[in-house]
Amino acid sequence: MSQVQTQEPQPDFIIRSRAALEDNHLQEALEKAGSGFVYKRQAAIERIGNFEQLRDQARQVRVRALKHLDLYLLHFEKKVQNAGGQVHWAETPEQMREIVIGLCQAQNAKTATKGKSMVGEEVDLNEALEAAGVEPQETDLGEYVLQLAHERPSHIVAPALHKTKAQVQSLFRANHALGERALDEVADIVNEARAVIRDRFLQADVGITGANMLIAETGTAAIVTNEGNGDLTATLPRTHIITTSIDKIVPTWEDASAILRVLGRSATGQDITTYTSFFTGARSERDKDGPEQFHIVLLDNRRSELLGSEYEEMLHCIRCGACMNHCPVYQAVGGHSYNSVYPGPMGAVLTPLLRHEEQDNQLPNASTFCGRCESVCPVRIPLPGLMRKLRDREQREAKHASVSTLAVKLFCRLSRHPVLYRRLTHFSLKLVSMIRGRKSRFRTLPLMSGWSRHRDFPAPDNGSFQSQWQQRHKGTNHD
Amino acid sequence: MTETPQNSPKRRHQIGLFVTCPVDLIRPSIGFATATLLERAGCDVHVPPQSCCGQVAFNNGQPEETRALAWNIVQQFGQYDYVVLPSGSCGGTIKTHYPELFAQDERHETVVRFCEKVYELTTFLTEVLDYAPTRAGIDLSSETVTYHDSCAGLRELGIKQQPRTLLKRCANLDVTEMEETDVCCGFGGTFCVKYSDVSNRMVTNKVNNIRQSGASMVLGGDLSCLLNIAGKLQRLEPDNPDRVQVRHIAEVLAGELQTPAIGEPSPTRGKGE
């Protein structure tokens, strides 16, 4: 936590979200993407029939994996080594950057192709590679667009979700020598990106990807994509480096299948993604292709602190993005408002846990607890419950109580004495009804401008329910 | 079951009515409508001194304050056969969250037993009493009415079909569904004041869906969401006398529509804002 604590919480999220609401491009992009994910997921679930059972199975896999995470990780390492690969342990983002740069420099690498890796984003890998003289070349279409735009992902599955088609077109016009090639249709845009990216696969010295799962049984990394770029990034260069985190472990292939059954359906409404690839070790004598060197860099970055804590369930997350696709707050303000690689409900929990900075306290507060995220989470993470625990943590750690906290406490203390509460509210309501005159509602409310800036408020009745009830039932046996 | 099952040999259910603070302070008519319904369904209704269920503390990082209020409620209402609330939100706080709040507490078992007899109104009427009046009190079959499924009721307590069943039985009404009826209206307690602009976007979406349904009235089971929705409808169309009316389901089920809809002027005392 920082040394200085102001009276009121940091308003950063509020400021960013306000700007997001006024950003017409963003709003157009959000509206276009918004309900699509929801309907596709719903359709996929209806096709399969027993999705609730699959959720339970997936959750059980995650529970089991985390219960003996240390054993599975060590077993995984041994199996990777047996297959001619190497596992590297990075406790901090800094260590992960150093390890990856060291591996690139050992190959005298000038360029590295990259598949999408949220852990890579988490540790700012691209910036570090550039600074070390290794040019990172994104090969996922969304990530490629963002690299051109010098922007961060706003969604963990669709990183460039915040970009409109028109914005992508103008980025390509500015950065590509288009010549006669068309760019009007989405297919044209995809083809244009493919033409540029394909060359890079052949030239790259190193390929860096993420991983969706690590299968301890055989030391295998699983990657799901829809573009096939992950496979080309992994198999064409001489060296394949996987940047991922320790929580991605599942014990067996059977367990990996249980996760795959819910992952595609929850993320994009696909029964299975176009490409589901498994990578085990370096090229052996029997293999026709594959990298000569195979490295897996595993990031901790405070995840191990969550084991056995009241936040452990956050490590169940399989990064499908369903929570943000169904979150009305995310859908209104987009991912950048969260100022983190991980936005939406899962980010509102994970970011304050991984960074533990005061500036992130807003994130778990920026929720109505509508519970839609929990209701769609394929591994049943109680996201609102975890956000609530983070609100508790914020209050425990606060050096000074904010005005709103004091107001809540005052209200609670009064509420502990229902008879006093009844008298006081009755008196206050009488006062309000004297002031209200003939008004049926108010357009402005003192101390509640957050409400009255956007909505009216009904004028209360003449006295509370309790006082009216008491009057009507005077002398009867009613309470 | 008929409207007056007094001839039943069984003792009448003794109900502790917990109206919730918004109803107590802002719209008592919902509390009276709830009592009327319960009495018609053959129950005796009691209103012990009451205040907040603790949700505001629970959601704002104050578990200790919440426990104190929760224990108050358990004691105040423990004597009744059932505790009924015209709210899925406060009902959810009690039924879903009180047990977890006392998980490490010696009072846990008492709290769990208490929570088993706590019910949101429409669930109590359908699932415990199977309430069906001999004839509908009012007939809204010619009206276009839509329903907002409030989040906590829907997802914590599974309230979806119950209000629709009762509207058919009590008001001969088939609900005209709006788009995204299960998406949050943006109220969220202190959220709507702290994150005012995000909340405004959410309630604007909600109100657009309501208007697009063609409904002349929107109903719901939680006053707080309804205040948000009514406030936005009225802000958007202050001068339109035909704007969508907003009411709590209890008022419709009890046939008590003489009170003006939420935030609407009384015809006799008339004047908008």
PDB file of N, CA, C and O in Angstrom, chain A residues 18 27 362 365 368-371 388 391-392 405 409 413 415-416 421 436 440-441 443 450 452-456 458 464-466 469 472 478-479, chain B residues 19 24 45-47 50-51 58-59 61-62 65 72 151 155 184 191 195-197 199-201 227-228 231-232 234-235 243 263 269 271-273:
ATOM      1  N   ARG A  18     -15.723   7.274 -16.965  1.00  0.00           N
ATOM      2  CA  ARG A  18     -16.473   8.412 -17.519  1.00  0.00           C
ATOM      3  C   ARG A  18     -15.986   8.713 -18.937  1.00  0.00           C
ATOM      4  O   ARG A  18     -16.775   8.920 -19.860  1.00  0.00           O
ATOM      5  N   GLN A  27     -17.779   2.813 -27.604  1.00  0.00           N
ATOM      6  CA  GLN A  27     -19.171   2.415 -27.388  1.00  0.00           C
ATOM      7  C   GLN A  27     -19.712   1.648 -28.587  1.00  0.00           C
ATOM      8  O   GLN A  27     -20.444   0.672 -28.436  1.00  0.00           O
ATOM      9  N   GLN A 362     -10.694   0.498  -6.119  1.00  0.00           N
ATOM     10  CA  GLN A 362     -11.948   0.838  -6.793  1.00  0.00           C
ATOM     11  C   GLN A 362     -12.558  -0.366  -7.514  1.00  0.00           C
ATOM     12  O   GLN A 362     -13.764  -0.473  -7.640  1.00  0.00           O
ATOM     13  N   ASN A 365     -15.114  -2.524  -5.985  1.00  0.00           N
ATOM     14  CA  ASN A 365     -16.275  -1.704  -5.604  1.00  0.00           C
ATOM     15  C   ASN A 365     -17.151  -1.362  -6.810  1.00  0.00           C
ATOM     16  O   ASN A 365     -18.326  -1.054  -6.645  1.00  0.00           O
ATOM     17  N   THR A 368     -22.284  -3.982  -9.130  1.00  0.00           N
ATOM     18  CA  THR A 368     -23.579  -3.930  -8.441  1.00  0.00           C
ATOM     19  C   THR A 368     -23.869  -5.251  -7.727  1.00  0.00           C
ATOM     20  O   THR A 368     -24.933  -5.412  -7.148  1.00  0.00           O
ATOM     21  N   PHE A 369     -22.917  -6.191  -7.795  1.00  0.00           N
ATOM     22  CA  PHE A 369     -23.144  -7.545  -7.261  1.00  0.00           C
ATOM     23  C   PHE A 369     -24.372  -8.178  -7.919  1.00  0.00           C
ATOM     24  O   PHE A 369     -25.169  -8.846  -7.267  1.00  0.00           O
ATOM     25  N   CYS A 370     -24.515  -7.947  -9.212  1.00  0.00           N
ATOM     26  CA  CYS A 370     -25.691  -8.514  -9.888  1.00  0.00           C
ATOM     27  C   CYS A 370     -25.566 -10.029 -10.017  1.00  0.00           C
ATOM     28  O   CYS A 370     -26.552 -10.729 -10.230  1.00  0.00           O
ATOM     29  N   GLY A 371     -24.329 -10.534  -9.927  1.00  0.00           N
ATOM     30  CA  GLY A 371     -24.142 -11.981  -9.849  1.00  0.00           C
ATOM     31  C   GLY A 371     -24.173 -12.715 -11.180  1.00  0.00           C
ATOM     32  O   GLY A 371     -24.098 -13.937 -11.227  1.00  0.00           O
ATOM     33  N   ARG A 388     -16.475  -8.909  -2.500  1.00  0.00           N
ATOM     34  CA  ARG A 388     -16.920  -8.444  -1.177  1.00  0.00           C
ATOM     35  C   ARG A 388     -15.797  -8.612  -0.161  1.00  0.00           C
ATOM     36  O   ARG A 388     -15.552  -7.731   0.657  1.00  0.00           O
ATOM     37  N   ARG A 391     -13.486  -5.851  -0.544  1.00  0.00           N
ATOM     38  CA  ARG A 391     -14.011  -4.620   0.072  1.00  0.00           C
ATOM     39  C   ARG A 391     -13.748  -4.657   1.576  1.00  0.00           C
ATOM     40  O   ARG A 391     -13.392  -3.636   2.178  1.00  0.00           O
ATOM     41  N   ASP A 392     -13.921  -5.836   2.170  1.00  0.00           N
ATOM     42  CA  ASP A 392     -13.609  -5.974   3.598  1.00  0.00           C
ATOM     43  C   ASP A 392     -12.133  -5.663   3.843  1.00  0.00           C
ATOM     44  O   ASP A 392     -11.779  -4.954   4.787  1.00  0.00           O
ATOM     45  N   THR A 405     -17.944   5.540   4.458  1.00  0.00           N
ATOM     46  CA  THR A 405     -17.847   4.479   5.463  1.00  0.00           C
ATOM     47  C   THR A 405     -18.456   4.944   6.783  1.00  0.00           C
ATOM     48  O   THR A 405     -19.192   4.184   7.436  1.00  0.00           O
ATOM     49  N   LYS A 409     -21.582   3.287   8.789  1.00  0.00           N
ATOM     50  CA  LYS A 409     -21.472   2.875  10.197  1.00  0.00           C
ATOM     51  C   LYS A 409     -22.532   3.560  11.063  1.00  0.00           C
ATOM     52  O   LYS A 409     -23.143   2.931  11.929  1.00  0.00           O
ATOM     53  N   ARG A 413     -25.365   1.721  13.255  1.00  0.00           N
ATOM     54  CA  ARG A 413     -25.504   1.888  14.705  1.00  0.00           C
ATOM     55  C   ARG A 413     -26.934   2.273  15.070  1.00  0.00           C
ATOM     56  O   ARG A 413     -27.511   1.774  16.033  1.00  0.00           O
ATOM     57  N   SER A 415     -29.504   1.561  13.240  1.00  0.00           N
ATOM     58  CA  SER A 415     -30.360   0.417  12.911  1.00  0.00           C
ATOM     59  C   SER A 415     -30.343  -0.655  13.998  1.00  0.00           C
ATOM     60  O   SER A 415     -31.233  -1.487  14.060  1.00  0.00           O
ATOM     61  N   ARG A 416     -29.313  -0.638  14.821  1.00  0.00           N
ATOM     62  CA  ARG A 416     -29.256  -1.639  15.893  1.00  0.00           C
ATOM     63  C   ARG A 416     -30.345  -1.403  16.939  1.00  0.00           C
ATOM     64  O   ARG A 416     -30.613  -2.245  17.779  1.00  0.00           O
ATOM     65  N   TYR A 421     -34.896   3.860  15.865  1.00  0.00           N
ATOM     66  CA  TYR A 421     -34.880   4.021  14.406  1.00  0.00           C
ATOM     67  C   TYR A 421     -36.269   4.400  13.906  1.00  0.00           C
ATOM     68  O   TYR A 421     -36.437   5.320  13.114  1.00  0.00           O
ATOM     69  N   ARG A 436     -41.755  18.937   1.239  1.00  0.00           N
ATOM     70  CA  ARG A 436     -42.046  18.510  -0.125  1.00  0.00           C
ATOM     71  C   ARG A 436     -43.226  19.238  -0.738  1.00  0.00           C
ATOM     72  O   ARG A 436     -43.334  19.350  -1.954  1.00  0.00           O
ATOM     73  N   SER A 440     -44.516  15.352  -6.083  1.00  0.00           N
ATOM     74  CA  SER A 440     -44.540  13.896  -5.997  1.00  0.00           C
ATOM     75  C   SER A 440     -43.137  13.328  -6.132  1.00  0.00           C
ATOM     76  O   SER A 440     -42.919  12.167  -5.868  1.00  0.00           O
ATOM     77  N   ARG A 441     -42.189  14.171  -6.565  1.00  0.00           N
ATOM     78  CA  ARG A 441     -40.798  13.695  -6.624  1.00  0.00           C
ATOM     79  C   ARG A 441     -39.839  14.876  -6.673  1.00  0.00           C
ATOM     80  O   ARG A 441     -40.225  16.003  -6.931  1.00  0.00           O
ATOM     81  N   ARG A 443     -36.126  16.580  -8.020  1.00  0.00           N
ATOM     82  CA  ARG A 443     -35.129  16.554  -9.105  1.00  0.00           C
ATOM     83  C   ARG A 443     -33.717  16.707  -8.571  1.00  0.00           C
ATOM     84  O   ARG A 443     -32.757  16.351  -9.250  1.00  0.00           O
ATOM     85  N   GLY A 450     -25.086  12.122  -6.957  1.00  0.00           N
ATOM     86  CA  GLY A 450     -24.819  10.962  -7.819  1.00  0.00           C
ATOM     87  C   GLY A 450     -26.118  10.358  -8.327  1.00  0.00           C
ATOM     88  O   GLY A 450     -26.208   9.882  -9.444  1.00  0.00           O
ATOM     89  N   SER A 452     -29.259  12.150  -8.201  1.00  0.00           N
ATOM     90  CA  SER A 452     -30.180  13.115  -8.819  1.00  0.00           C
ATOM     91  C   SER A 452     -29.613  13.759 -10.074  1.00  0.00           C
ATOM     92  O   SER A 452     -30.336  14.412 -10.806  1.00  0.00           O
ATOM     93  N   ARG A 453     -28.330  13.537 -10.353  1.00  0.00           N
ATOM     94  CA  ARG A 453     -27.802  14.034 -11.620  1.00  0.00           C
ATOM     95  C   ARG A 453     -28.495  13.322 -12.793  1.00  0.00           C
ATOM     96  O   ARG A 453     -28.644  13.891 -13.866  1.00  0.00           O
ATOM     97  N   HIS A 454     -28.910  12.083 -12.560  1.00  0.00           N
ATOM     98  CA  HIS A 454     -29.445  11.290 -13.670  1.00  0.00           C
ATOM     99  C   HIS A 454     -30.903  10.861 -13.508  1.00  0.00           C
ATOM    100  O   HIS A 454     -31.499  10.371 -14.432  1.00  0.00           O
ATOM    101  N   ARG A 455     -31.429  10.976 -12.282  1.00  0.00           N
ATOM    102  CA  ARG A 455     -32.775  10.438 -12.062  1.00  0.00           C
ATOM    103  C   ARG A 455     -33.545  11.297 -11.066  1.00  0.00           C
ATOM    104  O   ARG A 455     -32.948  11.966 -10.232  1.00  0.00           O
ATOM    105  N   ASP A 456     -34.862  11.196 -11.134  1.00  0.00           N
ATOM    106  CA  ASP A 456     -35.713  11.792 -10.106  1.00  0.00           C
ATOM    107  C   ASP A 456     -35.779  10.837  -8.921  1.00  0.00           C
ATOM    108  O   ASP A 456     -35.345   9.684  -9.003  1.00  0.00           O
ATOM    109  N   PRO A 458     -38.692   9.686  -5.826  1.00  0.00           N
ATOM    110  CA  PRO A 458     -40.064   9.947  -5.377  1.00  0.00           C
ATOM    111  C   PRO A 458     -40.089  10.599  -3.993  1.00  0.00           C
ATOM    112  O   PRO A 458     -39.282  10.240  -3.129  1.00  0.00           O
ATOM    113  N   SER A 464     -43.514   6.784   7.977  1.00  0.00           N
ATOM    114  CA  SER A 464     -42.977   5.498   7.560  1.00  0.00           C
ATOM    115  C   SER A 464     -44.057   4.425   7.599  1.00  0.00           C
ATOM    116  O   SER A 464     -45.124   4.612   8.196  1.00  0.00           O
ATOM    117  N   PHE A 465     -43.759   3.277   6.994  1.00  0.00           N
ATOM    118  CA  PHE A 465     -44.684   2.144   7.080  1.00  0.00           C
ATOM    119  C   PHE A 465     -44.921   1.769   8.537  1.00  0.00           C
ATOM    120  O   PHE A 465     -46.066   1.586   8.975  1.00  0.00           O
ATOM    121  N   GLN A 466     -43.820   1.670   9.278  1.00  0.00           N
ATOM    122  CA  GLN A 466     -43.953   1.204  10.667  1.00  0.00           C
ATOM    123  C   GLN A 466     -44.849   2.131  11.490  1.00  0.00           C
ATOM    124  O   GLN A 466     -45.684   1.676  12.265  1.00  0.00           O
ATOM    125  N   TRP A 469     -48.442   1.724  10.349  1.00  0.00           N
ATOM    126  CA  TRP A 469     -48.963   0.425  10.798  1.00  0.00           C
ATOM    127  C   TRP A 469     -49.337   0.501  12.282  1.00  0.00           C
ATOM    128  O   TRP A 469     -50.404   0.032  12.699  1.00  0.00           O
ATOM    129  N   ARG A 472     -52.578   2.383  12.733  1.00  0.00           N
ATOM    130  CA  ARG A 472     -53.751   1.627  12.322  1.00  0.00           C
ATOM    131  C   ARG A 472     -54.082   0.514  13.302  1.00  0.00           C
ATOM    132  O   ARG A 472     -55.234   0.107  13.402  1.00  0.00           O
ATOM    133  N   HIS A 478     -51.965  -6.609  17.384  1.00  0.00           N
ATOM    134  CA  HIS A 478     -50.857  -6.566  16.432  1.00  0.00           C
ATOM    135  C   HIS A 478     -49.689  -5.825  17.046  1.00  0.00           C
ATOM    136  O   HIS A 478     -49.871  -4.975  17.914  1.00  0.00           O
ATOM    137  N   ASP A 479     -48.515  -6.142  16.556  1.00  0.00           N
ATOM    138  CA  ASP A 479     -47.318  -5.541  17.150  1.00  0.00           C
ATOM    139  C   ASP A 479     -47.248  -4.062  16.836  1.00  0.00           C
ATOM    140  O   ASP A 479     -47.525  -3.666  15.744  1.00  0.00           O
TER     141      ASP A 479
ATOM    142  N   VAL B  19     -40.571  -5.418   6.180  1.00  0.00           N
ATOM    143  CA  VAL B  19     -40.895  -4.668   4.955  1.00  0.00           C
ATOM    144  C   VAL B  19     -39.662  -4.194   4.192  1.00  0.00           C
ATOM    145  O   VAL B  19     -39.770  -3.888   3.016  1.00  0.00           O
ATOM    146  N   ASP B  24     -40.238   0.805   4.056  1.00  0.00           N
ATOM    147  CA  ASP B  24     -40.595   1.479   5.301  1.00  0.00           C
ATOM    148  C   ASP B  24     -40.535   2.997   5.127  1.00  0.00           C
ATOM    149  O   ASP B  24     -41.443   3.717   5.526  1.00  0.00           O
ATOM    150  N   VAL B  45     -50.526 -11.438  10.395  1.00  0.00           N
ATOM    151  CA  VAL B  45     -49.331 -10.650  10.082  1.00  0.00           C
ATOM    152  C   VAL B  45     -48.913  -9.803  11.284  1.00  0.00           C
ATOM    153  O   VAL B  45     -49.742  -9.126  11.890  1.00  0.00           O
ATOM    154  N   HIS B  46     -47.649  -9.852  11.614  1.00  0.00           N
ATOM    155  CA  HIS B  46     -47.090  -9.070  12.720  1.00  0.00           C
ATOM    156  C   HIS B  46     -45.945  -8.209  12.196  1.00  0.00           C
ATOM    157  O   HIS B  46     -45.196  -8.639  11.325  1.00  0.00           O
ATOM    158  N   VAL B  47     -45.845  -7.016  12.750  1.00  0.00           N
ATOM    159  CA  VAL B  47     -44.772  -6.103  12.340  1.00  0.00           C
ATOM    160  C   VAL B  47     -43.971  -5.689  13.569  1.00  0.00           C
ATOM    161  O   VAL B  47     -44.278  -4.665  14.188  1.00  0.00           O
ATOM    162  N   GLN B  50     -38.353  -2.814  13.467  1.00  0.00           N
ATOM    163  CA  GLN B  50     -37.361  -3.325  12.517  1.00  0.00           C
ATOM    164  C   GLN B  50     -36.626  -2.196  11.832  1.00  0.00           C
ATOM    165  O   GLN B  50     -37.112  -1.066  11.790  1.00  0.00           O
ATOM    166  N   SER B  51     -35.460  -2.537  11.313  1.00  0.00           N
ATOM    167  CA  SER B  51     -34.691  -1.537  10.564  1.00  0.00           C
ATOM    168  C   SER B  51     -34.048  -2.220   9.363  1.00  0.00           C
ATOM    169  O   SER B  51     -34.751  -2.741   8.508  1.00  0.00           O
ATOM    170  N   PHE B  58     -22.871  -5.048   4.782  1.00  0.00           N
ATOM    171  CA  PHE B  58     -22.292  -6.273   4.221  1.00  0.00           C
ATOM    172  C   PHE B  58     -21.565  -6.001   2.909  1.00  0.00           C
ATOM    173  O   PHE B  58     -20.496  -6.536   2.643  1.00  0.00           O
ATOM    174  N   ASN B  59     -22.162  -5.139   2.086  1.00  0.00           N
ATOM    175  CA  ASN B  59     -21.572  -4.855   0.782  1.00  0.00           C
ATOM    176  C   ASN B  59     -20.550  -3.733   0.814  1.00  0.00           C
ATOM    177  O   ASN B  59     -19.976  -3.387  -0.203  1.00  0.00           O
ATOM    178  N   GLY B  61     -17.919  -3.582   3.152  1.00  0.00           N
ATOM    179  CA  GLY B  61     -16.721  -3.933   3.921  1.00  0.00           C
ATOM    180  C   GLY B  61     -16.892  -3.888   5.427  1.00  0.00           C
ATOM    181  O   GLY B  61     -15.924  -3.663   6.142  1.00  0.00           O
ATOM    182  N   GLN B  62     -18.104  -4.080   5.937  1.00  0.00           N
ATOM    183  CA  GLN B  62     -18.348  -4.006   7.373  1.00  0.00           C
ATOM    184  C   GLN B  62     -19.005  -5.286   7.896  1.00  0.00           C
ATOM    185  O   GLN B  62     -20.156  -5.268   8.356  1.00  0.00           O
ATOM    186  N   GLU B  65     -20.424  -5.048  11.608  1.00  0.00           N
ATOM    187  CA  GLU B  65     -21.682  -4.297  11.702  1.00  0.00           C
ATOM    188  C   GLU B  65     -22.837  -5.167  11.174  1.00  0.00           C
ATOM    189  O   GLU B  65     -23.938  -5.162  11.722  1.00  0.00           O
ATOM    190  N   ASN B  72     -29.680  -9.095  15.502  1.00  0.00           N
ATOM    191  CA  ASN B  72     -30.874  -8.337  15.898  1.00  0.00           C
ATOM    192  C   ASN B  72     -32.129  -8.901  15.227  1.00  0.00           C
ATOM    193  O   ASN B  72     -33.157  -9.115  15.856  1.00  0.00           O
ATOM    194  N   CYS B 151     -31.768  -8.683  -9.634  1.00  0.00           N
ATOM    195  CA  CYS B 151     -30.638  -9.619  -9.677  1.00  0.00           C
ATOM    196  C   CYS B 151     -30.572 -10.586  -8.498  1.00  0.00           C
ATOM    197  O   CYS B 151     -30.449 -11.794  -8.689  1.00  0.00           O
ATOM    198  N   ARG B 155     -30.923 -14.533  -8.996  1.00  0.00           N
ATOM    199  CA  ARG B 155     -29.754 -15.410  -8.969  1.00  0.00           C
ATOM    200  C   ARG B 155     -29.432 -15.982  -7.592  1.00  0.00           C
ATOM    201  O   ARG B 155     -28.800 -17.025  -7.489  1.00  0.00           O
ATOM    202  N   CYS B 184     -28.954  -6.422 -14.938  1.00  0.00           N
ATOM    203  CA  CYS B 184     -29.027  -5.463 -13.826  1.00  0.00           C
ATOM    204  C   CYS B 184     -29.481  -4.073 -14.290  1.00  0.00           C
ATOM    205  O   CYS B 184     -29.090  -3.600 -15.348  1.00  0.00           O
ATOM    206  N   PHE B 191     -23.460   1.738  -5.141  1.00  0.00           N
ATOM    207  CA  PHE B 191     -22.905   1.793  -6.506  1.00  0.00           C
ATOM    208  C   PHE B 191     -23.512   2.936  -7.315  1.00  0.00           C
ATOM    209  O   PHE B 191     -22.818   3.662  -8.012  1.00  0.00           O
ATOM    210  N   TYR B 195     -20.719   5.297  -8.474  1.00  0.00           N
ATOM    211  CA  TYR B 195     -20.387   5.108  -9.895  1.00  0.00           C
ATOM    212  C   TYR B 195     -21.563   5.579 -10.730  1.00  0.00           C
ATOM    213  O   TYR B 195     -22.111   4.854 -11.565  1.00  0.00           O
ATOM    214  N   SER B 196     -21.911   6.820 -10.465  1.00  0.00           N
ATOM    215  CA  SER B 196     -23.129   7.414 -10.973  1.00  0.00           C
ATOM    216  C   SER B 196     -23.275   7.298 -12.491  1.00  0.00           C
ATOM    217  O   SER B 196     -24.341   6.965 -13.007  1.00  0.00           O
ATOM    218  N   ASP B 197     -22.187   7.541 -13.212  1.00  0.00           N
ATOM    219  CA  ASP B 197     -22.299   7.573 -14.676  1.00  0.00           C
ATOM    220  C   ASP B 197     -22.436   6.171 -15.271  1.00  0.00           C
ATOM    221  O   ASP B 197     -23.161   5.986 -16.243  1.00  0.00           O
ATOM    222  N   SER B 199     -23.742   3.636 -13.652  1.00  0.00           N
ATOM    223  CA  SER B 199     -25.093   3.265 -13.246  1.00  0.00           C
ATOM    224  C   SER B 199     -26.121   3.880 -14.188  1.00  0.00           C
ATOM    225  O   SER B 199     -27.098   3.238 -14.587  1.00  0.00           O
ATOM    226  N   ASN B 200     -25.860   5.127 -14.570  1.00  0.00           N
ATOM    227  CA  ASN B 200     -26.785   5.814 -15.472  1.00  0.00           C
ATOM    228  C   ASN B 200     -26.878   5.119 -16.821  1.00  0.00           C
ATOM    229  O   ASN B 200     -27.958   4.953 -17.381  1.00  0.00           O
ATOM    230  N   ARG B 201     -25.719   4.638 -17.307  1.00  0.00           N
ATOM    231  CA  ARG B 201     -25.745   3.911 -18.568  1.00  0.00           C
ATOM    232  C   ARG B 201     -26.599   2.644 -18.437  1.00  0.00           C
ATOM    233  O   ARG B 201     -27.396   2.299 -19.302  1.00  0.00           O
ATOM    234  N   LEU B 227     -37.171   2.202  -7.868  1.00  0.00           N
ATOM    235  CA  LEU B 227     -36.896   3.638  -7.680  1.00  0.00           C
ATOM    236  C   LEU B 227     -35.958   4.127  -8.771  1.00  0.00           C
ATOM    237  O   LEU B 227     -36.107   5.218  -9.320  1.00  0.00           O
ATOM    238  N   ASN B 228     -34.952   3.292  -9.056  1.00  0.00           N
ATOM    239  CA  ASN B 228     -33.966   3.624 -10.072  1.00  0.00           C
ATOM    240  C   ASN B 228     -34.628   3.738 -11.443  1.00  0.00           C
ATOM    241  O   ASN B 228     -34.430   4.710 -12.181  1.00  0.00           O
ATOM    242  N   GLY B 231     -37.227   6.636 -11.538  1.00  0.00           N
ATOM    243  CA  GLY B 231     -36.523   7.925 -11.530  1.00  0.00           C
ATOM    244  C   GLY B 231     -35.972   8.265 -12.901  1.00  0.00           C
ATOM    245  O   GLY B 231     -35.969   9.424 -13.316  1.00  0.00           O
ATOM    246  N   LYS B 232     -35.500   7.230 -13.613  1.00  0.00           N
ATOM    247  CA  LYS B 232     -34.936   7.476 -14.938  1.00  0.00           C
ATOM    248  C   LYS B 232     -36.040   7.748 -15.960  1.00  0.00           C
ATOM    249  O   LYS B 232     -35.935   8.677 -16.764  1.00  0.00           O
ATOM    250  N   GLN B 234     -38.876   9.038 -15.437  1.00  0.00           N
ATOM    251  CA  GLN B 234     -39.458  10.358 -15.192  1.00  0.00           C
ATOM    252  C   GLN B 234     -38.499  11.476 -15.578  1.00  0.00           C
ATOM    253  O   GLN B 234     -38.917  12.531 -16.058  1.00  0.00           O
ATOM    254  N   ARG B 235     -37.197  11.216 -15.402  1.00  0.00           N
ATOM    255  CA  ARG B 235     -36.229  12.232 -15.808  1.00  0.00           C
ATOM    256  C   ARG B 235     -36.203  12.371 -17.334  1.00  0.00           C
ATOM    257  O   ARG B 235     -36.054  13.475 -17.864  1.00  0.00           O
ATOM    258  N   ARG B 243     -46.047   8.225 -19.858  1.00  0.00           N
ATOM    259  CA  ARG B 243     -44.816   7.458 -19.673  1.00  0.00           C
ATOM    260  C   ARG B 243     -45.120   6.179 -18.876  1.00  0.00           C
ATOM    261  O   ARG B 243     -46.137   6.079 -18.187  1.00  0.00           O
ATOM    262  N   GLY B 263     -43.426   7.631  -7.743  1.00  0.00           N
ATOM    263  CA  GLY B 263     -42.990   8.950  -8.200  1.00  0.00           C
ATOM    264  C   GLY B 263     -44.016   9.709  -9.008  1.00  0.00           C
ATOM    265  O   GLY B 263     -43.749  10.814  -9.471  1.00  0.00           O
ATOM    266  N   ARG B 269     -53.978  15.511  -5.603  1.00  0.00           N
ATOM    267  CA  ARG B 269     -53.032  16.496  -5.109  1.00  0.00           C
ATOM    268  C   ARG B 269     -52.144  17.029  -6.226  1.00  0.00           C
ATOM    269  O   ARG B 269     -51.428  18.003  -6.068  1.00  0.00           O
ATOM    270  N   LYS B 271     -49.273  17.268  -9.040  1.00  0.00           N
ATOM    271  CA  LYS B 271     -48.181  18.128  -9.457  1.00  0.00           C
ATOM    272  C   LYS B 271     -46.977  17.237  -9.562  1.00  0.00           C
ATOM    273  O   LYS B 271     -46.720  16.460  -8.645  1.00  0.00           O
ATOM    274  N   GLY B 272     -46.276  17.352 -10.654  1.00  0.00           N
ATOM    275  CA  GLY B 272     -45.098  16.510 -10.893  1.00  0.00           C
ATOM    276  C   GLY B 272     -44.005  16.822  -9.918  1.00  0.00           C
ATOM    277  O   GLY B 272     -44.182  16.701  -8.721  1.00  0.00           O
ATOM    278  N   GLU B 273     -42.921  17.279 -10.427  1.00  0.00           N
ATOM    279  CA  GLU B 273     -41.852  17.561  -9.483  1.00  0.00           C
ATOM    280  C   GLU B 273     -41.835  19.045  -9.166  1.00  0.00           C
ATOM    281  O   GLU B 273     -42.550  19.819  -9.741  1.00  0.00           O
TER     282      GLU B 273
END
